[in-house]
Amino acid sequence: MKRIFGLLLVLLLVTPAFGIKTFASNTVKAAVTGSSTYFDGEEKSSNGFNIEGSNYFNLRDLARNFSGTPSQFNITWNPGNQAIEIETGKAYSPEGTEDSLYFSRSRTYAATLSSSKVMVDGVMQSIKAYNIEGNTYFQLRDLADKIPFELSYDSQQNRLVMFSRTPDHAYRAAVSGEVGRNAESSYFPRWKSTVSSYLVNNSDGTVSVVEAGKQITIDTYNAKYELAATQKIDYELPLFGGFYSGAQYNYIAFGQENREENDNKEVIRIVRYDKSFNRLDSVSITGGQSYTVEPFDAGSGRMAESGDTLVFHTSRTRYTTEDKLNHQSQLTIIVNTSNMKVTNDLGRFQKNHVSHSFDQYVLFDGGSQVLVDHGDAYPRSVVLHKGNGKTYNEVDLLRIPGRIGANATGVSIGGVEMSSSSYIAAMNTVDHSLVRDYTSYEMVGLERDQRDIILSVLPKNSINNSSVHTVTLAKYVGTDQIASIPKLVRISDDQMMVLWQEFDTENRPGDVKYVLIDGNGKATGNVQTIKNFMLSECKPVVSEGNVVWYTNGNGSRMFYTIPVK
């Protein structure tokens, strides 16, 4: 017998337990389905049958695969009505050991029409089913209508494709090609990597997804999140360093390694495009200018502009030093966009030097740059620099205990924004009092990397360490849940939203949480809960009265929206 792999809609029902009646006179032939089966974009193992041109599958594996999604359901036996009962919206509870079934593609099976009664949420349903070798199989399309879930057939790939029900205020969207997963997780890297997922709120009411993969892909969606246009841009250098949508232009940073430490080699190129992504011009930075061996290394890289000034705040690994090491630090590039020339010193130690810099953010407050880095050495803190490129004031938004240069810090930044009165950084953090030692790889003493959701708030009118105050929005240390790195979204001068994803201790995603805050970081209401949403690497934007973001998973894309009151 050959084991069949694909999506199982398994209900291992034995005749006595669920009161199934069969009639030999209603027996037809059944063949193992030849279609592969996909659940929310991922192929799953299945034992399905084609009976008289329709696909029939078992019920319990369907319940198992939909568990934790908007289409989750549980299966019980209703003794009063002598019926199988499907309870939608409930997590699936297996009954004992569910053994795998084995069927051969080379033979046919006898399928006998079943008189099993089925109830969905207490209402008796008429659903056609067949019994094959002691197990009951239901028609997919009947189940899709009742549970419900989305069902389609891809004739080109010979695939049965199933998606869980789309939640309210969410939209499943088409994509122009293959997409990589970008969902948030309960894993906290010691350093960040270049952001590759962006969402742009366009002036005409559309939104554009900009992603860095094998090419730069721009998918544009109308107000109904229907794919309206797509573009592709080839890399000009092998590495992607970041994207920025400015007031008049778009910018993309590319780079390449310079292991040979060639002073004349181009290591970073910032390319300017018009709003239709037609290439206009660029500016180049060489190895000798920037002492760079590897651009964008172990950092995120972000851009901001004010008038004709563009700042690209990123990271680099520097030329070999006297200790024969290549140290990593921030790299801040200031460009005059009227002539696309670099205007600041890119040397080994800039005025706003941070080493190591594992995450970078940049804002403009009028003509002043506001730069935020996650450092583990000099300084060992989440540090803010405010200045003009030549001089800066330095403030520790959060001091991080531990040894200088120990990569494990127990802190991750999720967003930095500016209100009319304050600079606000959203992050998560462990309880550092529980840590006995910090190394490059771990925090000794912690049973689990659990982190509270906090804000560090610095008043604009008092740029010094003593003015920083911390707001704790949610505590997770010592609980049975893990909170993701939070997102921070600016809605207006004095209103922002903080969002994060919950996970259980098995790293399974749970609810999205969000809370509105005022310009001083104070919550203006209770923390709200949204089920069946997924946060992602993408920074949310405000569009048409909603906070909007998108998440890719298993080849599909979902837009999520939260109305802003």
Coordinates of C-alpha atoms in Angstrom, one line a residue:
M1 CA 0.0 0.0 0.0
K2 CA 1.3 3.4 -0.8
R3 CA 1.2 6.3 1.6
I4 CA -0.5 9.3 0.1
F5 CA 0.5 12.9 0.9
G6 CA -1.7 16.0 0.6
L7 CA -4.4 17.8 2.7
L8 CA -6.5 15.4 4.9
L9 CA -10.0 16.3 5.8
V10 CA -9.8 13.4 8.2
L11 CA -12.7 12.1 10.3
L12 CA -11.7 8.7 11.7
L13 CA -15.2 7.7 12.4
V14 CA -16.1 4.2 13.2
T15 CA -19.6 3.0 12.7
P16 CA -20.6 2.3 16.3
A17 CA -19.2 5.5 17.7
F18 CA -21.0 7.9 15.3
G19 CA -24.0 5.9 14.3
I20 CA -23.2 5.7 10.6
K21 CA -25.6 3.7 8.5
T22 CA -24.6 2.4 5.1
F23 CA -26.5 0.8 2.2
A24 CA -24.8 -1.7 -0.1
S25 CA -27.2 -0.8 -2.9
N26 CA -25.7 2.7 -2.9
T27 CA -22.1 1.6 -3.6
V28 CA -20.0 3.3 -6.2
K29 CA -16.3 3.2 -7.2
A30 CA -13.8 5.7 -5.6
A31 CA -10.3 6.4 -6.7
V32 CA -7.5 8.2 -4.8
T33 CA -7.5 11.8 -5.9
G34 CA -4.6 12.7 -8.1
S35 CA -4.7 16.4 -7.1
S36 CA -2.2 17.8 -4.6
T37 CA -3.9 19.8 -1.8
Y38 CA -2.8 23.1 -0.4
F39 CA -3.9 24.7 2.9
D40 CA -3.3 28.5 3.2
G41 CA -0.6 28.2 0.6
E42 CA 1.2 25.2 2.0
E43 CA 1.0 21.6 0.7
K44 CA -0.3 19.1 3.2
S45 CA -0.6 15.4 3.3
S46 CA -4.0 14.0 2.3
N47 CA -6.1 10.9 1.7
G48 CA -8.8 12.1 -0.6
F49 CA -11.0 10.3 -3.1
N50 CA -12.6 11.2 -6.4
I51 CA -16.2 9.9 -6.4
E52 CA -18.3 10.5 -9.5
G53 CA -16.2 13.6 -10.5
S54 CA -16.2 15.2 -7.0
N55 CA -13.6 15.4 -4.3
Y56 CA -14.3 13.8 -0.9
F57 CA -12.0 14.0 2.1
N58 CA -12.0 13.0 5.7
L59 CA -13.0 15.6 8.3
R60 CA -10.6 15.4 11.2
D61 CA -7.5 16.4 9.3
L62 CA -9.4 19.4 7.9
A63 CA -10.2 20.4 11.5
R64 CA -6.6 19.8 12.4
N65 CA -5.2 22.0 9.6
F66 CA -7.6 24.8 10.1
S67 CA -7.1 25.0 13.9
G68 CA -5.8 28.4 14.9
T69 CA -7.3 30.1 11.8
P70 CA -10.6 32.0 11.3
S71 CA -12.0 28.7 9.9
Q72 CA -11.1 26.5 12.9
F73 CA -13.8 24.1 14.1
N74 CA -14.1 21.2 16.5
I75 CA -15.8 17.8 16.0
T76 CA -17.9 16.1 18.7
W77 CA -20.6 13.5 18.9
N78 CA -24.1 14.7 19.8
P79 CA -25.8 11.8 21.5
G80 CA -29.2 13.5 21.8
N81 CA -29.4 13.9 18.0
Q82 CA -27.2 10.9 17.2
A83 CA -25.2 13.2 14.9
I84 CA -21.7 14.4 14.2
E85 CA -21.5 18.0 15.4
I86 CA -19.2 20.6 13.9
E87 CA -18.7 23.6 16.2
T88 CA -17.2 26.5 14.2
G89 CA -14.8 29.0 15.8
K90 CA -13.4 26.4 18.3
A91 CA -10.0 24.9 18.3
Y92 CA -9.8 21.3 17.3
S93 CA -9.5 18.7 20.0
P94 CA -8.2 15.3 18.7
E95 CA -9.8 12.1 20.1
G96 CA -7.0 9.7 21.0
T97 CA -4.4 8.6 18.6
E98 CA -5.2 9.3 14.9
D99 CA -3.4 6.9 12.8
S100 CA -2.4 7.7 9.2
L101 CA -4.4 5.9 6.5
Y102 CA -2.8 4.1 3.6
F103 CA -4.4 3.9 0.2
S104 CA -3.1 2.9 -3.3
R105 CA -3.5 4.9 -6.4
S106 CA -3.4 1.7 -8.5
R107 CA -6.8 0.4 -7.4
T108 CA -10.4 1.5 -6.8
Y109 CA -12.3 1.3 -3.6
A110 CA -16.0 0.7 -2.8
A111 CA -17.7 3.9 -1.6
T112 CA -21.1 3.4 0.1
L113 CA -23.5 6.3 0.5
S114 CA -23.7 7.2 4.2
S115 CA -26.7 8.4 6.1
S116 CA -24.6 10.1 8.8
K117 CA -26.4 13.0 10.3
V118 CA -24.3 16.2 10.6
M119 CA -25.0 19.3 12.7
V120 CA -23.1 22.6 12.2
D121 CA -23.4 24.9 15.3
G122 CA -26.5 23.1 16.4
V123 CA -28.3 23.2 13.0
M124 CA -28.9 19.9 11.2
Q125 CA -27.4 19.9 7.7
S126 CA -27.9 17.9 4.6
I127 CA -24.3 16.9 3.5
K128 CA -23.6 14.0 1.2
A129 CA -21.0 11.6 2.5
Y130 CA -19.6 8.2 1.6
N131 CA -18.1 5.4 3.7
I132 CA -14.8 3.9 2.5
E133 CA -13.3 1.1 4.5
G134 CA -14.8 2.2 7.8
N135 CA -14.2 6.0 7.4
T136 CA -16.5 8.7 6.3
Y137 CA -15.7 11.2 3.5
F138 CA -17.4 14.5 2.8
Q139 CA -17.5 16.5 -0.3
L140 CA -15.2 19.5 -0.1
R141 CA -17.6 22.0 -1.6
D142 CA -20.3 21.2 0.9
L143 CA -17.9 21.6 3.8
A144 CA -16.6 24.9 2.4
D145 CA -20.0 26.4 2.4
K146 CA -20.8 25.3 5.9
I147 CA -17.6 25.9 7.9
P148 CA -16.7 28.1 5.9
F149 CA -13.4 28.2 4.0
E150 CA -12.3 29.3 0.5
L151 CA -11.9 26.5 -2.1
S152 CA -10.6 26.6 -5.6
Y153 CA -8.9 24.4 -8.2
D154 CA -5.7 25.3 -10.0
S155 CA -6.0 23.3 -13.2
Q156 CA -2.5 24.2 -14.4
Q157 CA -0.9 22.8 -11.3
N158 CA -3.6 20.2 -10.6
R159 CA -4.0 21.6 -7.1
L160 CA -6.9 21.8 -4.7
V161 CA -6.4 25.1 -3.0
M162 CA -8.0 25.9 0.4
F163 CA -7.7 29.1 2.4
S164 CA -9.1 29.8 5.8
R165 CA -11.9 32.4 6.0
T166 CA -10.8 36.0 5.6
P167 CA -11.3 37.9 8.9
D168 CA -13.3 41.1 9.0
H169 CA -11.3 44.2 7.9
A170 CA -8.8 41.9 6.1
Y171 CA -8.4 41.4 2.4
R172 CA -6.8 38.5 0.6
A173 CA -4.9 40.0 -2.4
A174 CA -3.4 38.7 -5.6
V175 CA 0.4 38.9 -6.1
S176 CA 2.4 39.3 -9.3
G177 CA 4.8 36.5 -8.5
E178 CA 6.3 34.4 -5.7
V179 CA 6.4 36.0 -2.3
G180 CA 8.4 35.2 0.7
R181 CA 7.1 34.9 4.2
N182 CA 7.5 38.1 6.3
A183 CA 5.3 37.5 9.3
E184 CA 6.4 38.5 12.8
S185 CA 7.7 35.8 15.1
S186 CA 8.5 35.2 18.7
Y187 CA 12.2 35.0 17.8
F188 CA 14.3 38.0 18.7
P189 CA 17.5 38.3 16.7
R190 CA 20.5 39.8 18.3
W191 CA 20.8 42.2 15.4
K192 CA 18.5 43.2 12.6
S193 CA 18.7 42.7 8.8
T194 CA 17.8 45.0 6.0
V195 CA 14.1 45.7 5.8
S196 CA 12.7 44.1 2.6
S197 CA 9.0 44.7 2.9
Y198 CA 7.5 48.2 2.5
L199 CA 4.0 49.7 2.1
V200 CA 3.5 53.1 0.4
N201 CA 0.4 55.2 0.7
N202 CA 0.1 56.9 -2.7
S203 CA -1.6 60.2 -3.3
D204 CA -4.3 58.7 -5.6
G205 CA -5.8 56.5 -2.9
T206 CA -3.8 53.4 -4.0
V207 CA -1.2 51.6 -1.9
S208 CA 2.0 50.0 -3.3
V209 CA 3.9 47.0 -1.9
V210 CA 7.6 47.3 -2.5
E211 CA 9.6 44.2 -1.9
A212 CA 13.2 43.3 -2.3
G213 CA 13.7 39.7 -3.6
K214 CA 15.6 38.6 -6.7
Q215 CA 14.4 41.9 -8.1
I216 CA 12.6 44.9 -6.6
T217 CA 8.9 44.3 -7.1
I218 CA 6.3 47.0 -6.9
D219 CA 2.7 45.8 -6.7
T220 CA 0.0 48.5 -6.6
Y221 CA -3.5 47.9 -5.2
N222 CA -6.7 50.0 -5.6
A223 CA -8.9 50.9 -2.7
K224 CA -10.4 47.4 -2.6
Y225 CA -6.9 45.9 -2.4
E226 CA -7.2 44.5 -5.9
L227 CA -3.9 44.2 -7.8
A228 CA -3.9 47.1 -10.3
A229 CA -0.3 47.3 -11.6
T230 CA 3.1 45.7 -11.1
Q231 CA 6.7 46.7 -11.9
K232 CA 10.1 45.1 -11.6
I233 CA 13.4 46.8 -11.1
D234 CA 16.8 45.0 -11.4
Y235 CA 19.4 45.5 -8.7
E236 CA 22.2 47.8 -9.8
L237 CA 24.6 46.3 -7.2
P238 CA 24.3 42.8 -5.6
L239 CA 23.1 44.0 -2.1
F240 CA 19.8 45.7 -1.2
G241 CA 20.2 48.4 1.4
G242 CA 16.8 50.0 1.7
F243 CA 13.8 51.9 0.1
Y244 CA 12.3 55.2 0.8
S245 CA 9.3 57.0 -0.6
G246 CA 9.9 60.8 -0.3
A247 CA 7.6 63.7 -1.1
Q248 CA 8.6 63.9 -4.8
Y249 CA 11.0 61.0 -5.4
N250 CA 11.6 57.4 -4.5
Y251 CA 15.0 56.2 -3.4
I252 CA 16.6 52.7 -3.4
A253 CA 20.0 51.9 -1.9
F254 CA 22.2 49.2 -3.4
G255 CA 25.6 48.0 -2.3
Q256 CA 28.4 45.5 -2.7
E257 CA 31.2 44.0 -0.6
N258 CA 34.7 45.3 -0.6
R259 CA 36.7 42.6 1.1
E260 CA 39.9 43.7 -0.7
E261 CA 39.5 47.2 0.9
N262 CA 39.8 49.0 -2.4
D263 CA 39.5 52.7 -1.7
N264 CA 38.1 53.3 -5.2
K265 CA 35.5 50.6 -5.3
E266 CA 31.9 51.7 -5.1
V267 CA 30.3 50.1 -2.0
I268 CA 26.9 52.0 -1.9
R269 CA 24.8 53.6 -4.6
I270 CA 21.6 55.5 -3.7
V271 CA 19.4 55.7 -6.8
R272 CA 16.7 58.3 -7.3
Y273 CA 13.5 57.6 -9.2
D274 CA 10.4 59.6 -9.9
K275 CA 7.1 58.5 -8.5
S276 CA 6.5 56.1 -11.4
F277 CA 9.9 54.5 -10.7
N278 CA 11.6 55.9 -13.7
R279 CA 15.3 56.2 -12.9
L280 CA 16.6 59.8 -12.7
D281 CA 20.1 59.8 -11.2
S282 CA 22.2 58.4 -8.3
V283 CA 25.1 59.1 -5.9
S284 CA 27.9 56.7 -5.1
I285 CA 30.0 56.1 -2.0
T286 CA 33.4 54.4 -2.3
G287 CA 35.3 52.2 0.1
G288 CA 37.8 54.9 0.8
Q289 CA 35.2 57.4 1.6
S290 CA 33.4 55.2 4.1
Y291 CA 36.0 52.7 5.3
T292 CA 33.5 50.1 4.3
V293 CA 34.1 46.3 3.8
E294 CA 30.5 45.2 3.9
P295 CA 27.6 47.8 3.6
F296 CA 24.4 47.3 5.5
D297 CA 25.9 44.6 7.7
A298 CA 23.9 43.5 10.8
G299 CA 21.6 46.5 10.6
S300 CA 18.3 47.7 9.2
G301 CA 18.9 51.0 7.3
R302 CA 16.3 53.7 7.0
M303 CA 16.0 57.0 5.2
A304 CA 14.3 60.4 5.8
E305 CA 14.3 63.8 4.1
S306 CA 13.8 67.4 4.8
G307 CA 13.7 69.7 1.8
D308 CA 16.8 69.0 -0.3
T309 CA 18.5 66.9 2.4
L310 CA 18.2 63.1 2.4
V311 CA 19.7 61.1 5.2
F312 CA 20.4 57.4 4.9
H313 CA 21.1 56.0 8.4
T314 CA 22.5 52.4 8.0
S315 CA 25.3 50.2 9.1
R316 CA 28.6 48.8 7.8
T317 CA 31.6 46.6 8.7
R318 CA 34.7 48.9 8.6
Y319 CA 38.2 48.4 7.2
T320 CA 40.6 46.3 9.2
T321 CA 41.9 48.2 12.3
E322 CA 45.1 47.9 14.3
D323 CA 43.8 44.9 16.2
K324 CA 43.3 43.1 12.8
L325 CA 39.5 43.1 13.2
N326 CA 36.7 44.5 11.1
H327 CA 34.4 46.3 13.5
Q328 CA 30.7 47.0 12.7
S329 CA 29.1 50.4 13.4
Q330 CA 26.5 52.8 12.1
L331 CA 27.0 54.7 8.9
T332 CA 25.1 58.0 8.4
I333 CA 25.1 59.4 4.8
I334 CA 23.8 62.9 4.2
V335 CA 22.9 63.8 0.6
N336 CA 22.1 67.1 -1.0
T337 CA 19.4 66.0 -3.5
S338 CA 19.6 69.2 -5.5
N339 CA 22.9 67.9 -7.0
M340 CA 23.0 64.3 -5.5
K341 CA 26.2 64.9 -3.6
V342 CA 27.3 63.6 -0.2
T343 CA 27.8 66.5 2.2
N344 CA 29.2 64.9 5.4
D345 CA 32.3 63.0 6.5
L346 CA 31.8 59.3 6.2
G347 CA 35.0 58.4 8.1
R348 CA 35.8 55.6 10.5
F349 CA 34.2 57.4 13.5
Q350 CA 31.4 59.8 12.7
K351 CA 30.2 62.4 15.2
N352 CA 27.2 60.1 16.0
H353 CA 29.3 57.0 16.2
V354 CA 27.5 53.8 17.6
S355 CA 29.3 50.5 17.8
H356 CA 27.9 48.0 17.3
S357 CA 24.7 49.4 15.7
F358 CA 22.1 46.6 15.3
D359 CA 19.1 48.8 14.3
Q360 CA 18.8 52.3 12.8
Y361 CA 16.0 54.8 12.6
V362 CA 16.0 58.4 11.3
L363 CA 13.5 61.3 11.5
F364 CA 13.7 65.0 10.8
D365 CA 12.5 67.5 13.3
G366 CA 12.5 70.7 11.2
G367 CA 16.1 70.8 9.9
S368 CA 17.5 68.6 12.7
Q369 CA 18.2 65.0 12.3
V370 CA 16.9 62.6 14.9
L371 CA 18.9 59.3 14.7
V372 CA 18.2 56.3 16.9
D373 CA 20.5 53.2 17.1
H374 CA 20.5 49.9 19.1
G375 CA 24.0 49.7 20.4
D376 CA 25.8 47.0 22.4
A377 CA 29.2 48.7 23.0
Y378 CA 29.8 52.5 22.5
P379 CA 27.2 53.3 23.8
R380 CA 25.5 50.1 25.2
S381 CA 22.0 51.5 24.9
V382 CA 19.2 52.5 22.7
V383 CA 20.7 55.9 21.9
L384 CA 19.3 59.0 20.3
H385 CA 21.4 61.6 18.5
K386 CA 19.9 65.0 17.5
G387 CA 21.9 67.3 15.4
N388 CA 22.9 68.7 12.0
G389 CA 25.5 66.2 10.8
K390 CA 28.4 68.1 12.3
T391 CA 27.4 68.2 16.0
Y392 CA 24.9 66.1 17.9
N393 CA 23.4 65.8 21.4
E394 CA 23.4 62.3 22.6
V395 CA 20.7 60.8 24.9
D396 CA 20.3 57.2 26.2
L397 CA 16.7 56.2 25.7
L398 CA 17.3 52.9 27.4
R399 CA 20.6 51.9 29.1
I400 CA 21.3 48.2 28.6
P401 CA 23.2 46.3 31.4
G402 CA 25.9 43.8 30.5
R403 CA 29.4 43.6 29.1
I404 CA 30.5 46.0 26.4
G405 CA 30.2 44.3 23.0
A406 CA 28.1 41.4 24.2
N407 CA 25.6 41.0 21.3
A408 CA 22.8 39.6 23.4
T409 CA 21.1 42.6 24.9
G410 CA 17.5 41.4 25.5
V411 CA 16.1 44.5 23.8
S412 CA 14.6 45.0 20.3
I413 CA 13.4 48.3 18.8
G414 CA 10.1 48.3 16.8
G415 CA 9.6 51.9 15.8
V416 CA 10.6 55.5 16.4
E417 CA 8.2 58.4 15.9
M418 CA 7.9 62.1 16.8
S419 CA 4.9 63.9 18.3
S420 CA 4.5 67.6 18.7
S421 CA 6.1 67.3 22.1
S422 CA 8.2 64.1 22.3
Y423 CA 10.4 61.6 20.6
I424 CA 9.0 58.1 21.2
A425 CA 10.7 54.7 20.7
A426 CA 8.6 51.5 21.0
M427 CA 10.5 48.4 22.0
N428 CA 10.4 45.2 23.9
T429 CA 12.8 44.2 26.8
V430 CA 13.6 41.4 29.1
D431 CA 13.7 41.9 32.9
H432 CA 17.4 42.5 33.1
S433 CA 17.4 41.9 36.8
L434 CA 17.0 38.2 36.0
V435 CA 20.1 38.0 33.8
R436 CA 23.3 36.8 35.4
D437 CA 25.6 37.3 32.4
Y438 CA 25.6 38.5 28.8
T439 CA 27.5 36.9 26.0
S440 CA 27.5 37.4 22.3
Y441 CA 25.0 34.5 22.0
E442 CA 22.8 34.4 25.1
M443 CA 21.6 35.9 28.3
V444 CA 22.5 33.5 31.1
G445 CA 19.9 33.1 33.7
L446 CA 16.7 33.5 31.6
E447 CA 14.5 30.4 31.3
R448 CA 12.7 32.0 28.3
D449 CA 13.3 35.1 26.2
Q450 CA 10.1 36.9 27.3
R451 CA 9.8 40.6 26.9
D452 CA 7.6 43.4 28.1
I453 CA 6.2 46.1 25.7
I454 CA 7.6 49.5 26.6
L455 CA 8.0 53.0 25.3
S456 CA 10.9 55.3 25.9
V457 CA 9.8 58.9 25.7
L458 CA 12.1 62.0 25.5
P459 CA 10.6 65.5 25.7
K460 CA 11.7 67.7 22.8
N461 CA 12.4 70.6 25.1
S462 CA 14.8 68.7 27.4
I463 CA 17.4 66.7 25.4
N464 CA 19.2 64.9 28.3
N465 CA 19.3 61.5 29.9
S466 CA 17.4 62.6 33.1
S467 CA 14.4 63.7 31.0
V468 CA 13.7 60.2 29.5
H469 CA 10.8 58.3 31.0
T470 CA 9.6 54.8 30.4
V471 CA 6.0 53.7 29.9
T472 CA 5.2 50.0 30.2
L473 CA 2.2 49.1 28.0
A474 CA 2.0 45.3 28.6
K475 CA 3.9 42.9 30.8
Y476 CA 4.7 39.4 29.5
V477 CA 7.8 38.3 31.6
G478 CA 6.7 35.4 33.8
T479 CA 3.5 34.7 31.8
D480 CA 2.6 31.9 29.4
Q481 CA 2.8 34.2 26.4
I482 CA 5.5 35.9 24.4
A483 CA 5.1 39.3 22.8
S484 CA 6.6 40.2 19.4
I485 CA 8.7 43.3 18.6
P486 CA 6.1 46.1 18.6
K487 CA 5.1 48.4 15.8
L488 CA 4.6 52.2 16.2
V489 CA 2.4 54.1 13.8
R490 CA 2.0 57.9 13.8
I491 CA -1.6 58.9 13.1
S492 CA -1.3 62.6 13.9
D493 CA 0.9 65.0 15.8
D494 CA -0.5 63.8 19.1
Q495 CA -1.9 60.3 18.4
M496 CA -0.1 57.1 17.7
M497 CA -0.8 53.4 17.7
V498 CA 1.3 50.6 19.2
L499 CA 0.7 47.1 17.9
W500 CA 2.2 43.7 18.8
Q501 CA 1.5 40.0 18.2
E502 CA 1.1 37.4 20.9
F503 CA 2.6 33.9 20.7
D504 CA 2.2 30.9 23.0
T505 CA 5.3 29.2 24.5
E506 CA 5.3 26.8 21.5
N507 CA 5.7 29.8 19.2
R508 CA 2.3 29.6 17.7
P509 CA 0.8 33.0 16.8
G510 CA -2.1 34.3 18.8
D511 CA -4.0 37.6 19.0
V512 CA -2.8 41.0 17.7
K513 CA -2.9 43.6 20.5
Y514 CA -3.0 47.4 20.0
V515 CA -3.4 50.5 22.0
L516 CA -3.6 54.2 21.2
I517 CA -1.3 56.6 22.9
D518 CA -1.0 60.4 23.1
G519 CA 2.0 62.6 22.3
N520 CA 3.6 61.9 25.7
G521 CA 3.4 58.1 25.3
K522 CA 0.4 57.7 27.6
A523 CA -2.3 55.2 26.7
T524 CA -5.6 56.9 25.9
G525 CA -7.7 53.7 26.2
N526 CA -7.5 50.0 27.0
V527 CA -5.4 47.6 25.1
Q528 CA -7.5 46.1 22.3
T529 CA -7.5 42.5 20.9
I530 CA -7.9 41.4 17.3
K531 CA -8.1 37.7 16.5
N532 CA -6.8 36.1 13.4
F533 CA -4.6 39.0 12.3
M534 CA -0.9 38.7 11.6
L535 CA 1.7 41.4 11.9
S536 CA 4.7 41.4 9.6
E537 CA 8.0 43.1 8.9
C538 CA 6.1 45.7 7.0
K539 CA 5.7 49.1 8.8
P540 CA 2.0 49.9 8.9
V541 CA 0.8 53.1 7.2
V542 CA -2.3 55.3 7.6
S543 CA -4.5 55.2 4.5
E544 CA -8.1 56.2 4.0
G545 CA -8.8 56.4 7.7
N546 CA -7.3 53.0 8.5
V547 CA -4.0 51.7 9.9
V548 CA -3.0 49.3 7.1
W549 CA -0.3 46.7 6.7
Y550 CA 0.2 43.5 4.8
T551 CA 1.6 40.0 5.6
N552 CA 2.9 37.4 3.2
G553 CA 2.6 33.7 4.1
N554 CA 3.1 30.6 2.1
G555 CA 2.7 32.3 -1.3
S556 CA -0.3 34.4 -0.4
R557 CA -0.7 38.1 0.7
M558 CA -3.2 39.5 3.2
F559 CA -3.9 43.2 3.9
Y560 CA -5.1 44.0 7.4
T561 CA -6.8 47.2 8.4
I562 CA -7.8 48.9 11.7
P563 CA -10.2 51.8 11.4
V564 CA -8.9 54.9 13.2
K565 CA -11.6 56.7 15.0

